[in-house]
Short mmCIF file of C-alpha atoms in Angstrom, two decimals:
data_model
loop_
_atom_site.label_atom_id
_atom_site.label_comp_id
_atom_site.label_asym_id
_atom_site.label_seq_id
_atom_site.Cartn_x
_atom_site.Cartn_y
_atom_site.Cartn_z
CA MET A 12 0.00 0.00 0.00
CA PHE A 13 2.86 2.38 0.77
CA GLY A 14 4.99 1.32 -2.14
CA LYS A 15 5.90 3.95 -4.69
CA ARG A 16 2.94 4.86 -6.84
CA GLY A 17 2.71 5.75 -10.48
CA ASN A 18 1.93 9.17 -11.94
CA GLU A 19 -1.51 9.22 -10.36
CA GLY A 20 -2.27 11.07 -7.11
CA PHE A 21 0.80 11.55 -4.95
CA GLY A 22 2.88 8.55 -5.99
CA LYS A 23 6.55 9.25 -6.59
CA ALA A 24 7.42 10.17 -10.16
CA GLY A 25 11.04 9.26 -9.59
CA GLY A 26 14.10 11.28 -8.69
CA THR A 27 14.77 13.49 -5.70
CA ILE A 28 12.45 16.44 -5.46
CA ALA A 29 13.04 19.44 -3.20
CA PRO A 30 10.23 20.17 -0.77
CA PRO A 31 7.85 23.00 -1.63
CA PRO A 32 8.34 26.43 -0.09
CA PRO A 33 6.66 26.85 3.29
CA ALA A 34 4.32 29.68 2.30
CA GLN A 35 1.96 28.36 -0.35
CA GLN A 36 -0.74 30.68 -1.59
CA SER A 37 -4.26 29.37 -1.81
CA SER A 38 -5.16 28.30 -5.33
CA PRO A 39 -8.79 27.69 -6.27
CA SER A 40 -7.73 25.56 -9.22
CA ALA A 41 -5.60 23.13 -7.17
CA PRO A 42 -5.85 19.57 -8.53
CA ALA A 43 -8.12 17.10 -6.81
CA VAL A 44 -6.44 14.50 -4.62
CA LEU A 45 -7.06 10.88 -5.59
CA VAL A 46 -7.69 8.74 -2.51
CA GLU A 47 -7.27 4.98 -2.72
CA PRO A 48 -9.99 2.77 -1.17
CA GLN A 49 -7.59 1.51 1.51
CA ARG A 50 -6.66 5.06 2.48
CA GLU A 51 -10.33 6.07 2.63
CA ALA A 52 -11.04 3.15 4.96
CA SER A 53 -8.07 4.01 7.12
CA ARG A 54 -9.23 7.64 7.26
CA GLN A 55 -12.54 6.44 8.72
CA GLN A 56 -10.76 4.29 11.30
CA VAL A 57 -8.44 7.05 12.54
CA SER A 58 -10.07 10.44 12.82
CA PRO A 59 -7.83 12.79 14.79
CA PRO A 60 -9.32 15.78 16.57
CA PRO A 61 -8.83 19.28 15.21
CA MET A 62 -5.30 20.62 15.55
CA GLN A 63 -4.68 22.33 18.84
CA THR A 64 -3.34 25.83 18.90
CA PRO A 65 0.44 26.10 18.55
CA GLN A 66 0.68 28.36 21.59
CA ARG A 67 0.18 25.48 24.04
CA ARG A 68 3.12 24.35 26.14
CA ARG A 69 4.27 20.90 25.12
CA PRO A 70 5.78 18.27 27.38
CA ALA A 71 9.44 17.46 26.86
CA ARG A 72 9.97 15.06 23.97
CA THR A 73 11.58 11.69 24.57
CA ASP A 74 14.14 9.88 22.43
CA GLU A 75 11.46 7.25 21.72
CA TYR A 76 9.22 9.97 20.26
CA TYR A 77 11.99 11.14 17.90
CA ASP A 78 12.72 7.54 16.82
CA THR A 79 9.04 7.00 15.99
CA LYS A 80 8.90 10.30 14.16
CA ALA A 81 11.99 9.41 12.10
CA GLN A 82 10.43 6.10 11.04
CA VAL A 83 7.12 7.72 10.09
CA PHE A 84 8.87 10.56 8.26
CA SER A 85 11.01 8.11 6.28
CA ALA A 86 7.92 6.11 5.25
CA LEU A 87 6.15 9.34 4.28
CA ILE A 88 9.01 10.46 2.00
CA ASP A 89 9.03 7.04 0.34
CA THR A 90 5.28 7.27 -0.26
CA ILE A 91 4.46 10.82 -1.28
CA ASP A 92 5.27 12.66 -4.49
CA LEU A 93 6.46 16.08 -3.40
CA SER A 94 6.13 17.54 -6.90
CA GLN A 95 2.40 16.81 -6.83
CA LEU A 96 2.14 18.10 -3.26
CA ALA A 97 3.70 21.41 -4.31
CA LYS A 98 0.74 22.08 -6.63
CA LEU A 99 -1.72 22.18 -3.71
CA ASP A 100 -2.50 25.12 -1.46
CA GLY A 101 -1.20 24.95 2.10
CA GLU A 102 -4.35 23.58 3.76
CA SER A 103 -4.93 20.85 1.15
CA ALA A 104 -1.28 19.79 1.36
CA ARG A 105 -1.57 19.51 5.16
CA GLU A 106 -4.66 17.34 4.87
CA GLU A 107 -2.95 15.03 2.38
CA ILE A 108 0.08 14.60 4.64
CA ARG A 109 -2.12 13.95 7.67
CA ASP A 110 -4.02 11.23 5.79
CA ILE A 111 -0.86 9.42 4.75
CA VAL A 112 0.75 9.71 8.21
CA ASN A 113 -2.41 8.28 9.79
CA ASP A 114 -2.18 5.35 7.36
CA ILE A 115 1.48 4.77 8.25
CA ILE A 116 0.75 4.81 11.99
CA THR A 117 -2.08 2.30 11.51
CA ILE A 118 -0.11 -0.08 9.26
CA LYS A 119 3.04 -0.03 11.40
CA ASN A 120 0.92 -0.38 14.55
CA PHE A 121 2.69 2.27 16.60
CA ALA A 122 1.35 2.47 20.17
CA MET A 123 0.35 6.12 20.50
CA SER A 124 -2.38 8.03 22.27
CA ILE A 125 -4.60 10.42 20.34
CA SER A 126 -2.74 13.45 21.73
CA GLU A 127 0.66 11.93 20.88
CA GLN A 128 -0.57 11.13 17.38
CA GLU A 129 -1.81 14.71 16.96
CA GLU A 130 1.58 16.06 18.07
CA LEU A 131 3.31 13.81 15.56
CA LEU A 132 0.97 14.87 12.74
CA GLU A 133 1.59 18.53 13.49
CA ASP A 134 5.37 18.08 13.70
CA ILE A 135 5.62 16.22 10.41
CA CYS A 136 3.41 18.73 8.59
CA ASN A 137 5.67 21.49 9.89
CA ASP A 138 8.78 19.59 8.76
CA VAL A 139 7.50 19.14 5.20
CA LEU A 140 5.67 22.43 4.65
CA GLY A 141 7.13 24.87 7.15
CA TYR A 142 10.05 25.49 9.48
CA GLY A 143 9.81 22.31 11.53
CA PRO A 144 10.05 22.72 15.34
CA LEU A 145 10.26 26.50 14.91
CA GLU A 146 6.62 26.78 13.78
CA PRO A 147 5.05 26.90 17.27
CA LEU A 148 7.53 29.59 18.34
CA LEU A 149 6.98 31.67 15.20
CA ALA A 150 3.23 31.53 15.80
CA ARG A 151 3.53 33.08 19.27
CA ASP A 152 3.32 36.86 19.22
CA ASP A 153 4.73 37.25 22.74
CA ILE A 154 8.21 36.03 21.72
CA ALA A 155 10.72 38.72 20.72
CA ASP A 156 13.77 36.56 19.94
CA ILE A 157 14.43 32.91 19.11
CA MET A 158 17.98 31.67 19.70
CA VAL A 159 18.85 28.12 18.57
CA ASN A 160 22.24 26.88 19.81
CA GLY A 161 22.54 23.62 17.91
CA ALA A 162 19.88 20.93 17.64
CA GLY A 163 19.45 20.33 21.37
CA GLN A 164 19.08 23.81 22.85
CA THR A 165 16.67 26.66 22.07
CA PHE A 166 16.18 29.87 24.03
CA ILE A 167 13.44 32.47 23.64
CA GLU A 168 12.96 36.01 24.92
CA VAL A 169 9.56 36.66 26.49
CA GLY A 170 8.74 39.88 28.33
CA GLY A 171 12.33 41.05 28.13
CA LYS A 172 13.69 37.91 29.82
CA THR A 173 15.53 35.00 28.18
CA ILE A 174 14.26 31.51 29.05
CA GLU A 175 14.98 28.03 27.68
CA SER A 176 12.32 26.46 25.47
CA GLU A 177 11.44 22.76 25.33
CA ILE A 178 11.80 22.84 21.52
CA ARG A 179 14.63 20.79 20.02
CA PHE A 180 15.54 19.43 16.60
CA ARG A 181 16.06 15.83 15.54
CA ASP A 182 19.73 16.53 14.79
CA ASN A 183 22.00 19.22 13.37
CA SER A 184 21.23 18.08 9.81
CA GLN A 185 17.54 18.90 10.28
CA LEU A 186 18.43 22.28 11.79
CA LEU A 187 20.78 23.14 8.92
CA SER A 188 18.14 22.04 6.39
CA ILE A 189 15.61 24.44 7.94
CA CYS A 190 18.21 27.24 7.96
CA GLN A 191 18.85 26.62 4.26
CA ARG A 192 15.11 26.68 3.56
CA ILE A 193 14.78 30.07 5.30
CA VAL A 194 17.70 31.80 3.58
CA SER A 195 16.95 30.36 0.13
CA GLN A 196 13.64 32.24 0.11
CA VAL A 197 15.55 35.53 -0.19
CA GLY A 198 18.13 34.23 -2.67
CA ARG A 199 20.90 33.52 -0.16
CA ARG A 200 22.67 30.38 0.94
CA VAL A 201 24.39 28.94 3.98
CA ASP A 202 26.74 25.96 3.87
CA GLU A 203 30.31 25.03 4.69
CA SER A 204 31.74 27.33 2.01
CA SER A 205 29.52 30.26 3.07
CA PRO A 206 28.81 29.65 6.77
CA ILE A 207 27.50 33.13 7.75
CA CYS A 208 24.25 34.51 6.39
CA ASP A 209 21.76 37.28 7.14
CA ALA A 210 18.24 36.81 5.83
CA ARG A 211 14.60 37.53 6.70
CA LEU A 212 11.30 35.72 7.05
CA PRO A 213 8.29 36.68 4.91
CA ASP A 214 6.93 38.86 7.76
CA GLY A 215 10.19 40.85 7.90
CA SER A 216 11.66 39.11 10.97
CA ARG A 217 15.45 39.29 10.97
CA VAL A 218 17.40 36.01 10.66
CA ASN A 219 21.07 35.28 11.25
CA VAL A 220 22.66 31.87 10.66
CA ILE A 221 26.20 30.75 11.40
CA ALA A 222 26.95 27.16 10.47
CA PRO A 223 29.83 24.71 11.02
CA PRO A 224 32.80 24.78 10.86
CA LEU A 225 32.52 28.26 12.45
CA ALA A 226 29.79 27.16 14.87
CA ILE A 227 31.39 24.27 16.75
CA ASP A 228 28.31 22.72 18.37
CA GLY A 229 26.06 22.84 15.31
CA PRO A 230 24.29 25.61 13.38
CA ALA A 231 23.36 28.68 15.45
CA LEU A 232 20.13 30.34 14.32
CA THR A 233 18.96 33.69 15.70
CA ILE A 234 15.58 35.18 14.76
CA ARG A 235 14.53 38.68 15.80
CA LYS A 236 10.75 38.40 15.53
CA PHE A 237 8.48 41.26 14.55
CA LYS A 238 4.94 41.44 15.81
CA LYS A 239 2.16 40.80 13.31
CA ASP A 240 0.50 44.03 14.47
CA LYS A 241 3.06 46.80 14.14
CA LEU A 242 3.52 48.94 17.23
CA THR A 243 2.47 52.58 17.24
CA LEU A 244 3.54 55.50 19.40
CA GLU A 245 0.18 55.25 21.19
CA GLN A 246 1.02 51.67 22.19
CA LEU A 247 4.50 52.72 23.33
CA VAL A 248 2.76 55.26 25.59
CA ARG A 249 0.60 52.48 27.08
CA PHE A 250 3.70 50.37 27.68
CA GLY A 251 5.36 53.29 29.50
CA ALA A 252 8.20 53.64 26.97
CA ILE A 253 7.33 57.34 26.51
CA THR A 254 4.85 59.85 27.91
CA PRO A 255 1.90 61.16 25.82
CA GLU A 256 3.65 64.55 25.58
CA GLY A 257 6.90 62.85 24.51
CA ALA A 258 4.98 60.91 21.86
CA THR A 259 3.50 64.16 20.55
CA LEU A 260 7.01 65.62 20.42
CA LEU A 261 8.20 62.59 18.37
CA GLN A 262 5.22 62.93 16.03
CA ILE A 263 6.11 66.56 15.38
CA ILE A 264 9.79 65.67 14.83
CA GLY A 265 8.77 63.14 12.19
CA ARG A 266 6.18 65.42 10.63
CA VAL A 267 8.37 68.56 10.26
CA ARG A 268 11.16 66.63 8.48
CA CYS A 269 13.89 66.79 11.10
CA ASN A 270 16.89 64.61 10.27
CA VAL A 271 16.76 61.89 12.93
CA VAL A 272 19.25 59.33 14.22
CA ILE A 273 17.83 56.67 16.57
CA SER A 274 20.54 55.46 18.92
CA GLY A 275 20.49 52.45 21.23
CA GLY A 276 21.99 49.12 22.18
CA THR A 277 21.09 45.69 20.80
CA GLY A 278 17.44 44.83 21.43
CA SER A 279 16.56 48.32 22.68
CA GLY A 280 13.79 48.79 20.09
CA LYS A 281 15.50 51.04 17.52
CA THR A 282 13.85 49.47 14.46
CA THR A 283 10.45 49.43 16.19
CA LEU A 284 10.78 53.12 17.01
CA LEU A 285 11.89 53.89 13.46
CA ASN A 286 8.79 52.10 12.16
CA CYS A 287 6.65 54.20 14.52
CA LEU A 288 8.18 57.49 13.34
CA THR A 289 7.71 56.68 9.66
CA ARG A 290 3.92 56.60 10.21
CA TYR A 291 4.01 60.40 10.33
CA ILE A 292 5.59 60.86 6.91
CA ASP A 293 3.15 62.51 4.51
CA ALA A 294 1.58 60.18 1.94
CA ASP A 295 2.77 62.30 -1.01
CA GLU A 296 6.48 62.00 -0.15
CA ARG A 297 8.80 59.64 -2.06
CA VAL A 298 10.66 57.53 0.48
CA ILE A 299 13.57 55.18 -0.26
CA THR A 300 14.73 52.66 2.35
CA CYS A 301 18.17 51.00 2.37
CA GLU A 302 18.67 47.92 4.57
CA ASP A 303 20.90 44.89 4.98
CA THR A 304 17.78 42.77 5.38
CA ALA A 305 14.44 44.40 4.58
CA GLU A 306 12.63 44.86 7.92
CA LEU A 307 10.93 48.25 7.72
CA GLN A 308 7.30 48.19 6.68
CA LEU A 309 6.21 51.68 5.73
CA GLN A 310 2.53 52.37 5.11
CA GLN A 311 2.99 55.21 2.63
CA PRO A 312 2.06 54.54 -1.02
CA HIS A 313 5.29 55.90 -2.55
CA VAL A 314 8.06 53.74 -1.06
CA VAL A 315 11.03 52.08 -2.77
CA ARG A 316 12.75 49.34 -0.74
CA LEU A 317 16.41 48.49 -1.41
CA GLU A 318 18.41 45.63 0.10
CA THR A 319 22.12 44.82 0.07
CA ARG A 320 23.46 41.67 -1.59
CA PRO A 321 26.32 39.45 -0.36
CA PRO A 322 29.04 38.24 -2.73
CA ASN A 323 28.44 35.03 -4.69
CA ILE A 324 30.49 31.85 -4.33
CA GLU A 325 33.26 33.39 -6.50
CA GLY A 326 33.39 36.42 -4.18
CA GLU A 327 31.84 38.74 -6.75
CA GLY A 328 28.62 40.68 -7.16
CA GLU A 329 28.47 42.21 -3.67
CA ILE A 330 26.29 45.31 -3.28
CA THR A 331 27.09 47.19 -0.07
CA MET A 332 25.00 49.63 1.93
CA ARG A 333 27.15 52.45 0.64
CA ASP A 334 26.37 51.43 -2.95
CA LEU A 335 22.65 51.58 -2.15
CA VAL A 336 22.80 54.97 -0.43
CA LYS A 337 24.86 56.48 -3.25
CA ASN A 338 22.49 55.07 -5.87
CA CYS A 339 19.30 56.19 -4.15
CA LEU A 340 20.55 59.78 -4.34
CA ARG A 341 19.97 59.45 -8.10
CA MET A 342 16.40 58.21 -7.60
CA ARG A 343 14.89 61.56 -6.59
CA PRO A 344 14.12 60.66 -2.99
CA GLU A 345 12.48 63.13 -0.64
CA ARG A 346 13.49 61.08 2.39
CA ILE A 347 16.16 58.39 2.75
CA ILE A 348 15.82 55.87 5.55
CA VAL A 349 18.76 53.62 6.38
CA GLY A 350 17.74 50.66 8.50
CA GLU A 351 21.06 50.44 10.32
CA VAL A 352 24.14 52.60 9.85
CA ARG A 353 27.27 50.62 10.67
CA GLY A 354 30.01 51.76 8.29
CA PRO A 355 31.24 54.44 5.90
CA GLU A 356 27.75 54.78 4.34
CA VAL A 357 27.09 57.20 7.20
CA PHE A 358 29.05 59.85 5.26
CA ASP A 359 26.77 59.51 2.23
CA LEU A 360 23.70 59.65 4.50
CA LEU A 361 24.97 62.86 6.12
CA GLN A 362 25.61 64.35 2.71
CA ALA A 363 22.04 63.47 1.71
CA MET A 364 20.65 65.04 4.90
CA ASN A 365 22.59 68.22 4.13
CA THR A 366 21.61 68.50 0.46
CA GLY A 367 17.83 68.72 0.34
CA HIS A 368 16.71 65.34 1.67
CA ASP A 369 15.30 66.67 4.94
CA GLY A 370 13.54 64.16 7.15
CA SER A 371 16.01 61.35 6.49
CA MET A 372 16.45 58.80 9.29
CA GLY A 373 18.71 55.99 10.41
CA THR A 374 19.64 53.88 13.44
CA ILE A 375 23.04 53.48 15.11
CA HIS A 376 24.30 51.22 17.90
CA SER A 377 25.45 53.43 20.78
CA ASN A 378 24.68 53.97 24.45
CA SER A 379 24.12 57.74 24.57
CA PRO A 380 23.58 60.69 22.21
CA ARG A 381 27.13 61.91 22.84
CA GLU A 382 28.54 58.47 22.09
CA CYS A 383 26.35 58.36 18.96
CA LEU A 384 28.09 61.47 17.61
CA SER A 385 31.50 59.93 18.37
CA ARG A 386 30.52 56.73 16.56
CA ILE A 387 29.41 58.68 13.49
CA GLU A 388 32.80 60.40 13.48
CA SER A 389 34.59 57.04 13.85
CA MET A 390 32.61 55.44 11.01
CA ILE A 391 33.52 58.30 8.70
CA ALA A 392 37.19 57.71 9.55
CA MET A 393 36.71 53.97 8.83
CA GLY A 394 35.71 54.89 5.28
CA GLY A 395 39.17 56.31 4.62
CA PHE A 396 38.06 59.94 4.39
CA THR A 397 41.02 62.19 5.20
CA LEU A 398 39.06 65.16 6.47
CA PRO A 399 40.09 67.31 9.46
CA ALA A 400 38.22 66.41 12.65
CA LYS A 401 36.62 69.85 12.84
CA THR A 402 35.29 69.56 9.27
CA VAL A 403 33.75 66.16 10.04
CA ARG A 404 32.05 67.55 13.15
CA GLU A 405 30.74 70.51 11.19
CA ILE A 406 29.21 68.10 8.66
CA ILE A 407 27.62 66.09 11.48
CA SER A 408 26.24 69.13 13.32
CA GLY A 409 24.90 70.60 10.08
CA SER A 410 23.17 67.35 9.08
CA VAL A 411 21.69 65.72 12.20
CA ASP A 412 18.85 67.57 13.93
CA VAL A 413 17.65 65.14 16.60
CA ILE A 414 19.04 62.03 18.33
CA ILE A 415 16.49 59.74 20.00
CA GLN A 416 18.06 57.40 22.55
CA ALA A 417 16.37 54.04 23.22
CA ALA A 418 17.44 51.67 25.96
CA ARG A 419 16.61 48.23 27.28
CA LEU A 420 16.76 48.42 31.07
CA ARG A 421 17.96 45.63 33.35
CA ASP A 422 14.39 44.56 34.20
CA GLY A 423 13.76 43.85 30.49
CA SER A 424 11.63 46.96 29.87
CA ARG A 425 12.36 49.31 26.98
CA ARG A 426 12.31 53.07 27.36
CA ILE A 427 13.04 56.14 25.27
CA THR A 428 15.58 57.68 27.61
CA GLN A 429 16.55 60.90 25.82
CA ILE A 430 15.36 63.19 23.05
CA THR A 431 18.37 65.33 22.20
CA GLU A 432 18.84 68.19 19.74
CA VAL A 433 22.08 68.86 17.89
CA ILE A 434 22.54 72.64 18.11
CA GLY A 435 25.77 73.35 16.27
CA MET A 436 29.47 73.89 16.95
CA GLU A 437 31.28 75.77 19.69
CA GLY A 438 34.96 75.71 18.85
CA ASP A 439 35.77 72.08 18.05
CA VAL A 440 32.90 70.62 20.06
CA ILE A 441 29.39 69.67 18.87
CA ILE A 442 26.79 71.26 21.15
CA THR A 443 23.65 69.33 22.09
CA GLN A 444 20.67 69.95 24.37
CA ASP A 445 18.23 67.45 25.86
CA LEU A 446 14.52 68.13 25.48
CA MET A 447 13.53 65.17 27.65
CA ARG A 448 15.25 62.58 29.86
CA TYR A 449 14.17 59.40 31.60
CA GLU A 450 15.35 59.21 35.21
CA ILE A 451 15.26 55.98 37.23
CA GLU A 452 13.95 56.61 40.74
CA GLY A 453 14.02 53.14 42.27
CA GLU A 454 12.70 49.61 42.09
CA ASP A 455 9.38 48.09 43.18
CA ALA A 456 8.79 44.87 45.13
CA SER A 457 8.62 42.77 41.95
CA GLY A 458 11.99 43.99 40.69
CA LYS A 459 10.61 46.39 38.09
CA LEU A 460 12.43 49.69 37.74
CA VAL A 461 10.44 52.81 38.60
CA GLY A 462 11.22 56.06 36.81
CA ARG A 463 9.72 59.02 35.01
CA HIS A 464 10.29 61.13 31.92
CA LYS A 465 11.23 64.68 32.79
CA SER A 466 11.44 67.87 30.77
CA THR A 467 14.70 69.78 30.80
CA GLY A 468 12.87 73.11 30.66
CA ILE A 469 13.68 73.99 27.04
CA GLY A 470 10.76 76.14 25.94
CA LYS A 471 11.83 76.76 22.34
CA PRO A 472 13.72 73.94 20.61
CA HIS A 473 16.26 74.58 17.91
CA PHE A 474 13.83 73.24 15.27
CA TRP A 475 11.12 75.75 16.29
CA ASP A 476 11.29 77.61 12.96
CA ARG A 477 10.93 74.32 11.09
CA ALA A 478 7.86 73.49 13.21
CA ARG A 479 6.38 76.93 12.46
CA TYR A 480 6.94 76.35 8.73
CA PHE A 481 4.78 73.20 9.00
CA ASN A 482 2.18 74.93 11.26
CA GLU A 483 3.10 72.73 14.20
CA GLU A 484 4.47 75.37 16.59
CA LYS A 485 1.31 75.56 18.74
CA ARG A 486 1.16 71.80 19.24
CA LEU A 487 4.91 71.77 19.95
CA ALA A 488 4.60 74.54 22.54
CA ALA A 489 1.66 72.78 24.23
CA ALA A 490 3.56 69.48 24.44
CA LEU A 491 6.65 71.15 25.93
CA ASP A 492 4.56 73.13 28.44
CA GLU A 493 2.74 69.96 29.52
CA MET A 494 6.04 68.10 29.94
CA GLU A 495 7.40 70.95 32.04
CA ALA A 496 4.30 71.05 34.23
CA LYS A 497 4.39 67.30 34.89
CA SER A 498 8.11 67.42 35.68
CA LYS A 499 7.43 69.91 38.49
CA ASP A 500 4.74 67.73 40.09
#
């Protein structure tokens, strides 16, 4: 019954066929599935309950479970024709796999409870059509990061804290196969000759893979997940990351086309904040984004998204971030948004900010606004530019208007800790002024940090004239006055 079939239904047509991509679009004209009489009878004998939600917590898997799964999976691959399966939409393909797996379990007489059988069905469907053991974690919206350290160890970040998950892979070969499936979707590869790769999932989540021989204990996979529902400034206010008056101030900064650099450490929420600010870009502006892996999801109608490209196996064909930034200057952008500035492309971004592309934005890894300015200066030097230090600082002070500092505190919470203006030069030093700061005042009984956002008393920011040009000076004045009043309470 489970011998290789002919060209009918899902029998093997011969040869090795790569599995279909995980995300299959629904097709109303998908071919009908031919069901043999024996399979129909077996379907009536074994009728599993509806699939449970992937968010449930599973018990730890035993070695016996993985042995059973390996046997069933091997029989499934010998039975099914993956080329025929690829023609079906996702739901129909899942049903076909479930039917065949139920048949295999019945014929081989595996002793399994209904719940164990349902777990096995779900796992095998995920292996063939999705990302295997990662599927339940990807389905959970409360997870911020997934960190796989070889086949036997997976950590997740929930609520700002890192905990170990019960998820594990059959072996390192399965883990590497899933990594290859992920990166191949964006035209990249990871193997022994190219063991480091940055990629993204279809929802924009950031993926990094480092494989053996560089990763000694097996492939290391890191996924920075993005929420299905994109965060807004209003939600950041509810979470306590910023006050309502601070959120209004950020809205005005985005609206009046200030040149903004978002600074912060790893995991501090820089990309999330950048996504929030871009919501206040006018719909009639032409925006061009440059990223290593495309993560930003702007809602405006006139957006061009650019992404870097790594070199091919011969070491040729690389397109760097600097190439993208230089090219987008020829594309008539009104705003340029660089997902992450980490090298000499910062010089081209500053030049763009200073030559008519007001409202451009980018993110930088640094721990304070002052350190952010120093890092910009260092990255320009890394590009081999032989400019005097004072000239570089004059370019920086003439280009950047506002630095927004984001931080992840030790209790796992994320806060916008400073909104800082770049005023200009005084001698050889760049002058800045804070409009708002976050001050930690203590810790509550549960270990959560207690603090408050305070105004620094600046009544008229340096970008006041720009706000007046966009008819935002009254709202700006009201927000600053409200911040000042609350700071005195």
